[in-house]
Amino acid sequence: MPRTEPKKPTRQRDADRTRTAILDAARTLFSTRGFTNTGVREVAELAGVNSALVGRYFGSKEGLYRATLERIIDISPMLHGDRRRFGVDMVAIFCDTQDASGPLAMMILSAADPAAHAASIEFLQTKVMVPLAAWLGPPNAEERAARLNILWTGFLTSWKLLPLEPLSDARIASTRRWLEAATQAIVDEGTG
Amino acid sequence: MPRTEPKKPTRQRDADRTRTAILDAARTLFSTRGFTNTGVREVAELAGVNSALVGRYFGSKEGLYRATLERIIDISPMLHGDRRRFGVDMVAIFCDTQDASGPLAMMILSAADPAAHAASIEFLQTKVMVPLAAWLGPPNAEERAARLNILWTGFLTSWKLLPLEPLSDARIASTRRWLEAATQAIVDEGTG
DNA sequence: GAGGCATGTACACGGTTGTTTACTTACGCC
DNA sequence: GGCGTAAGTAAACAACCGTGTACATGCCTC
């Protein structure tokens, strides 16, 4: 007799590691397939855990979405650079950093679901727009924040979600410069 | 005995009317719930027809999506006005016309589905970007078309899909003026 | 006016979804 | 060192999905 069958390779039990593995997998899938087209079983499989654990740790799929949002939304790094270089810094972060556009893609692709939609708006408002407007300062802080939001939502959507020929990676240089200037103009509006 | 049961109220048979009823319902639902979150049975119910007719007339749900796209994408009316008033005209059309933003909302909300995504890009490229670039003319026609696309995708997404406080209907006047100017600047770039 | 085909209907099929339940197993504390 | 509890597992549930099929019926043509 060789030995008793090895059963399971004695997988370590670690709740924290499991939680973060699920959250990592959820971020990846939500930001590429959106809320509705991402299945709980898919997330669990990518995370390498049992699918029932998603329900255990996050209550429901919507709970997982909210937890994923809360984890990845953080614009504070962008608000600590040189104010006069905000345009070029933003372009560099979003164009050159891998998956910096993930959170926005996740929200856009999930906007078709009412629950995910509500969660997205709530977090976008409190974690992005309010700090951004405060950083911009008068005059018309909120409206300028809204314009930045328009510009970048449009750019990232056109680039990543509905990519068209003129925005292909090879031809994006000219658009980058335009975007830098337009972004900087909104920031500088207060210091005219 | 009162009479034999009245069965059905002798509903008129009209294939064309049925087709357009399905397409109207599909446009409404696709542009508010997206492709995945819209069921064939929902479309049929809103159209007042039997759900099997969707399959009969359009082959599949994806076929219905393509047919709906083909029916509502038409930017030619916007390219026949005064070139010097393009900015204000665009703003008027999209802000004041009921559901002018429907097609874009439909494409964004459906971008999470691979089949719908491919169909959207195909139509956007051939029916919008190519005619728009031709109308803009040199220099850099395609890149300027891409910038207009960024601007308007961002605006409509921020306004309708992820509506935030500074873009609420009551406070949109200032953003409208900014958008008019930014749009017109891109158009005028060739005639500097 | 009768036949034939387009139109419309009812229903079932296989598959997938999110969620829950009952159960097993490993770890840490007394 | 045994035991309780947290961690993980397997399976099943009901509901819904897109699609296909088999059947009924109304309109047009000959």
XYZ file of C-alpha atoms (C1' of nucleotides) in Angstrom:
444
model
C 0.000 0.000 0.000
C 1.650 3.279 -1.080
C -0.253 5.419 1.369
C -3.673 6.774 2.029
C -4.935 9.083 -0.693
C -3.536 12.609 -0.165
C -7.011 14.205 -0.224
C -6.403 17.938 -0.162
C -2.898 19.445 -0.095
C -3.583 20.911 3.323
C -4.575 24.326 2.096
C -3.786 26.935 4.710
C -6.708 28.683 6.300
C -6.399 32.440 6.240
C -9.504 34.576 6.224
C -7.697 37.820 5.409
C -5.858 36.301 2.500
C -9.087 34.850 1.178
C -10.858 38.172 1.474
C -8.194 40.050 -0.447
C -7.963 37.304 -3.056
C -11.688 37.652 -3.683
C -11.422 41.439 -3.826
C -8.530 41.273 -6.287
C -10.407 38.896 -8.532
C -13.540 41.027 -8.287
C -11.643 44.147 -9.304
C -10.227 42.405 -12.333
C -13.520 40.972 -13.498
C -15.803 43.885 -12.620
C -13.552 46.314 -14.483
C -13.440 44.195 -17.629
C -16.887 42.602 -17.724
C -18.991 44.831 -15.486
C -21.272 43.863 -12.654
C -23.945 41.886 -14.462
C -21.626 39.939 -16.721
C -19.432 38.857 -13.855
C -20.551 35.738 -12.012
C -19.881 34.949 -8.397
C -18.484 31.580 -9.454
C -16.095 33.297 -11.876
C -14.770 35.560 -9.142
C -14.288 32.619 -6.803
C -12.530 30.576 -9.458
C -10.132 33.402 -10.326
C -9.467 33.928 -6.631
C -8.938 30.206 -6.146
C -11.545 29.898 -3.413
C -14.901 28.267 -2.964
C -17.761 30.278 -4.379
C -19.788 30.152 -1.189
C -17.127 32.210 0.534
C -18.141 35.234 -1.470
C -21.506 35.117 0.211
C -19.955 34.469 3.576
C -17.535 37.396 3.531
C -19.469 39.995 1.581
C -23.090 39.036 2.095
C -24.081 39.322 -1.534
C -22.747 40.177 -4.953
C -23.734 43.785 -4.405
C -21.826 43.766 -1.129
C -18.778 42.521 -2.982
C -19.160 45.328 -5.496
C -19.346 47.976 -2.769
C -16.332 46.503 -0.994
C -14.380 46.450 -4.251
C -15.269 50.081 -4.933
C -14.295 51.207 -1.478
C -10.935 49.551 -1.866
C -9.793 51.031 -5.151
C -11.204 54.536 -5.184
C -8.512 56.855 -3.980
C -7.573 60.018 -5.831
C -5.505 61.556 -3.076
C -2.163 60.688 -4.763
C -3.127 62.887 -7.673
C -3.762 65.882 -5.455
C -0.307 66.073 -3.944
C 1.782 66.960 -6.972
C 2.716 70.325 -8.428
C -0.441 72.195 -9.242
C 1.083 73.667 -12.387
C 1.841 70.205 -13.725
C -1.544 68.668 -12.957
C -2.407 68.162 -16.618
C 0.730 66.289 -17.587
C 0.697 64.331 -14.338
C -2.855 63.153 -14.880
C -2.129 62.097 -18.434
C 0.962 60.243 -17.300
C -0.876 58.440 -14.527
C -3.814 57.339 -16.631
C -1.993 56.585 -19.859
C 1.171 54.992 -18.555
C 0.057 53.301 -15.362
C -1.286 49.839 -15.870
C -4.983 49.622 -15.016
C -5.239 53.103 -13.543
C -8.467 53.353 -15.482
C -9.877 50.265 -13.802
C -12.179 51.919 -11.276
C -13.858 54.092 -13.869
C -14.227 51.211 -16.291
C -15.774 49.194 -13.507
C -18.329 51.880 -12.773
C -19.230 52.526 -16.385
C -19.557 48.864 -17.267
C -21.668 48.299 -14.174
C -23.951 51.299 -14.657
C -26.655 49.131 -16.219
C -27.413 47.475 -12.905
C -29.483 49.629 -10.537
C -27.785 48.493 -7.337
C -24.262 48.828 -8.704
C -25.220 52.148 -10.272
C -26.341 53.571 -6.952
C -23.201 52.369 -5.228
C -20.991 53.881 -7.922
C -22.593 57.297 -7.773
C -22.400 57.389 -4.015
C -18.689 56.641 -3.956
C -17.862 58.848 -6.920
C -19.571 61.770 -5.272
C -18.013 61.449 -1.835
C -14.597 60.007 -2.653
C -13.778 61.844 -5.861
C -15.859 64.895 -6.607
C -15.919 66.417 -3.134
C -12.144 66.122 -2.532
C -11.421 67.260 -6.060
C -13.604 70.350 -5.748
C -12.010 71.187 -2.416
C -8.566 70.900 -3.961
C -9.488 73.061 -6.958
C -10.810 75.859 -4.785
C -12.771 78.930 -5.895
C -14.103 80.158 -8.146
C -16.744 77.653 -9.251
C -14.935 74.718 -7.716
C -17.723 72.222 -8.209
C -18.375 73.155 -11.792
C -14.705 72.909 -12.669
C -14.563 69.537 -10.959
C -17.501 68.490 -13.106
C -15.652 69.603 -16.242
C -12.610 67.559 -15.293
C -14.919 64.640 -14.729
C -16.448 65.098 -18.186
C -13.073 65.299 -19.841
C -11.653 62.211 -18.208
C -14.759 60.110 -18.276
C -14.975 60.825 -21.981
C -11.335 60.129 -22.644
C -11.145 56.873 -20.736
C -14.453 55.682 -22.155
C -13.388 56.504 -25.689
C -10.008 54.956 -25.175
C -10.725 51.817 -23.218
C -14.410 51.047 -23.489
C -15.356 52.047 -26.997
C -11.934 52.247 -28.593
C -12.031 53.808 -32.024
C -9.414 54.026 -34.686
C -8.129 57.585 -34.053
C -7.521 56.675 -30.417
C -5.532 53.546 -31.061
C -2.414 53.302 -28.948
C -0.147 54.298 -31.798
C -1.925 57.556 -32.559
C -2.738 58.798 -29.111
C 0.173 61.231 -28.746
C -1.654 64.191 -30.243
C -4.728 63.560 -28.120
C -2.560 63.356 -25.024
C -1.228 66.846 -25.597
C -4.696 68.239 -26.163
C -5.927 66.558 -23.013
C -3.028 67.890 -20.965
C -3.782 71.428 -22.077
C -7.531 71.161 -21.562
C -7.062 69.703 -18.085
C -4.533 72.319 -17.076
C -6.766 75.116 -18.348
C -9.543 74.058 -15.993
C -7.172 73.933 -13.037
C -5.651 77.309 -13.871
C -8.993 78.994 -14.279
C -8.879 80.113 -10.695
C -5.452 81.685 -10.930
C -6.093 83.733 -14.041
C -75.001 29.832 -21.756
C -73.791 33.433 -22.261
C -71.598 32.664 -25.218
C -68.391 30.931 -26.125
C -65.331 32.514 -24.562
C -64.182 35.503 -26.667
C -60.649 34.106 -26.964
C -58.520 36.877 -28.426
C -59.954 40.232 -29.561
C -59.056 39.505 -33.172
C -55.714 41.214 -33.095
C -54.761 42.512 -36.496
C -51.812 40.874 -38.137
C -49.192 43.300 -39.373
C -45.601 42.194 -39.602
C -44.188 45.668 -40.186
C -46.039 47.117 -37.256
C -44.828 44.272 -35.069
C -41.239 44.769 -36.185
C -41.244 48.479 -35.398
C -43.016 47.901 -32.094
C -40.256 45.501 -31.096
C -37.561 47.923 -32.244
C -39.134 50.798 -30.319
C -39.329 48.743 -27.167
C -35.772 47.519 -27.661
C -34.481 51.072 -28.037
C -36.193 52.125 -24.839
C -34.951 49.191 -22.787
C -31.458 48.885 -24.253
C -30.781 52.569 -23.649
C -31.914 52.444 -20.042
C -30.879 48.964 -18.909
C -28.222 47.940 -21.425
C -27.949 44.751 -23.400
C -27.406 42.204 -20.655
C -30.005 43.556 -18.255
C -32.691 43.648 -20.914
C -34.582 40.410 -21.427
C -36.210 39.288 -24.630
C -39.441 38.744 -22.713
C -39.314 42.307 -21.397
C -38.919 43.728 -24.876
C -41.811 41.649 -26.133
C -44.039 42.648 -23.256
C -43.319 46.354 -23.707
C -43.985 45.983 -27.424
C -47.172 44.061 -26.728
C -46.184 41.049 -28.812
C -45.321 37.440 -28.200
C -41.736 36.916 -27.117
C -41.062 34.287 -29.768
C -41.529 36.930 -32.442
C -38.275 38.553 -31.418
C -36.478 35.417 -32.451
C -38.515 35.123 -35.611
C -37.869 38.645 -36.882
C -34.368 39.298 -35.623
C -32.842 35.862 -35.260
C -31.399 36.431 -31.833
C -31.046 39.022 -29.128
C -27.801 40.173 -30.694
C -29.583 40.544 -34.014
C -32.165 42.720 -32.309
C -29.398 44.855 -30.860
C -27.751 45.352 -34.245
C -31.081 46.195 -35.853
C -31.833 48.697 -33.108
C -28.432 50.328 -33.529
C -28.785 50.563 -37.275
C -32.112 52.275 -36.871
C -31.180 55.063 -34.491
C -27.645 55.999 -35.418
C -27.809 58.954 -37.747
C -25.726 62.051 -37.234
C -26.339 63.577 -40.634
C -28.862 66.144 -39.318
C -26.103 67.644 -37.189
C -23.814 68.135 -40.161
C -26.154 70.344 -42.177
C -26.331 73.436 -39.994
C -24.179 76.520 -39.894
C -20.604 75.485 -39.262
C -19.979 78.532 -37.087
C -22.855 77.561 -34.808
C -21.952 73.881 -34.465
C -21.187 74.156 -30.746
C -24.460 75.754 -29.719
C -26.424 73.527 -32.088
C -24.933 70.361 -30.634
C -25.621 71.488 -27.094
C -29.196 72.368 -28.011
C -29.803 69.046 -29.695
C -28.413 66.901 -26.923
C -29.625 68.920 -23.954
C -33.054 69.951 -25.131
C -34.127 67.084 -27.353
C -35.775 64.265 -25.484
C -33.709 61.090 -25.636
C -31.152 62.377 -28.100
C -28.586 60.758 -25.879
C -30.292 57.373 -26.189
C -27.965 55.763 -28.717
C -24.845 56.586 -26.779
C -26.386 55.466 -23.510
C -27.352 52.245 -25.192
C -23.818 51.614 -26.388
C -22.164 52.478 -23.097
C -24.550 50.431 -21.002
C -24.121 47.507 -23.379
C -20.335 47.676 -23.576
C -19.958 44.910 -20.999
C -21.285 42.304 -23.423
C -18.725 41.220 -26.025
C -21.185 40.801 -28.885
C -22.972 44.075 -28.254
C -19.614 45.761 -27.747
C -18.365 44.654 -31.154
C -21.566 45.770 -32.841
C -21.415 49.179 -31.174
C -17.850 49.871 -32.192
C -18.518 48.830 -35.737
C -21.470 51.182 -36.118
C -19.841 54.026 -34.226
C -16.822 53.851 -36.466
C -18.634 53.706 -39.814
C -21.754 55.731 -39.100
C -20.382 58.438 -36.860
C -16.633 58.874 -36.867
C -16.022 58.539 -40.588
C -18.761 61.013 -41.640
C -17.783 63.387 -38.853
C -14.116 63.395 -39.842
C -15.060 63.962 -43.471
C -17.222 66.906 -42.475
C -14.531 68.440 -40.274
C -11.933 68.327 -43.014
C -8.190 68.956 -42.706
C -6.047 69.428 -40.808
C -6.055 66.371 -38.523
C -9.657 65.540 -39.260
C -9.665 62.182 -37.523
C -7.979 63.407 -34.392
C -10.372 66.332 -34.082
C -13.259 63.925 -34.554
C -11.809 61.835 -31.752
C -11.672 64.897 -29.512
C -15.298 65.698 -30.178
C -16.094 62.108 -29.362
C -14.232 62.381 -26.071
C -15.973 65.571 -25.136
C -19.462 64.330 -25.858
C -19.041 60.831 -24.592
C -17.789 62.297 -21.355
C -20.529 64.857 -21.083
C -23.383 62.505 -21.809
C -21.936 59.820 -19.577
C -21.435 62.250 -16.730
C -24.859 63.738 -17.244
C -27.061 60.769 -17.867
C -25.242 57.639 -16.786
C -23.329 58.677 -13.709
C -25.142 61.893 -12.841
C -23.361 63.865 -10.172
C -24.453 66.863 -8.207
C -22.717 69.633 -10.176
C -24.346 68.348 -13.337
C -27.883 68.279 -12.016
C -30.388 69.795 -14.391
C -30.638 73.015 -12.415
C -26.940 73.801 -12.515
C -26.013 72.730 -15.985
C -26.111 76.175 -17.610
C -22.472 76.990 -16.919
C -21.307 73.603 -18.189
C -23.354 74.094 -21.342
C -21.490 77.269 -22.189
C -18.128 75.655 -21.558
C -19.116 72.718 -23.727
C -20.296 74.963 -26.543
C -16.980 76.785 -26.563
C -14.854 73.653 -26.364
C -16.811 72.030 -29.179
C -16.637 75.091 -31.387
C -12.904 75.413 -30.782
C -12.297 71.961 -32.181
C -14.383 72.684 -35.259
C -12.713 76.030 -35.861
C -9.227 74.631 -35.503
C -9.025 74.170 -39.233
C -10.022 77.690 -40.111
C -7.576 79.441 -37.796
C -65.172 29.999 -51.074
C -61.271 26.962 -50.219
C -56.461 26.246 -49.762
C -51.884 27.942 -48.362
C -48.689 30.609 -46.274
C -47.394 34.226 -43.330
C -48.364 35.605 -38.694
C -48.954 34.808 -33.981
C -49.151 31.595 -29.796
C -47.958 28.400 -26.044
C -44.688 25.823 -23.966
C -40.748 23.229 -22.872
C -35.672 22.680 -22.953
C -30.991 23.112 -21.293
C -28.127 26.167 -19.030
C -26.769 29.704 -15.750
C -27.575 32.751 -12.056
C -27.293 34.300 -6.854
C -28.035 32.408 -2.678
C -28.626 29.069 1.170
C -28.093 24.971 3.764
C -25.913 21.053 5.806
C -21.655 19.263 6.383
C -16.452 18.553 7.030
C -12.029 20.032 8.492
C -8.209 22.643 10.427
C -6.513 25.890 13.744
C -5.898 28.055 18.407
C -6.927 28.353 23.196
C -7.583 26.504 27.839
C -4.120 17.189 24.168
C -8.961 17.601 23.406
C -12.437 20.605 22.064
C -14.932 24.617 20.244
C -15.238 27.625 16.769
C -13.880 29.722 12.622
C -12.813 28.442 7.769
C -13.784 25.949 3.917
C -16.631 22.585 1.065
C -20.234 20.368 -1.678
C -24.652 20.309 -3.201
C -29.052 21.903 -4.121
C -32.531 25.408 -4.487
C -35.707 28.399 -7.107
C -35.744 31.759 -10.541
C -34.506 33.424 -14.804
C -32.337 33.409 -19.303
C -32.175 32.807 -24.679
C -33.779 29.754 -27.852
C -36.313 26.191 -30.460
C -40.399 23.593 -31.555
C -44.994 22.268 -32.393
C -49.326 24.110 -33.007
C -53.326 27.510 -33.914
C -55.204 31.142 -36.734
C -56.112 34.965 -39.781
C -55.347 37.089 -44.288
C -54.620 36.898 -49.314
C -54.921 34.703 -53.724
C -56.736 31.793 -57.082
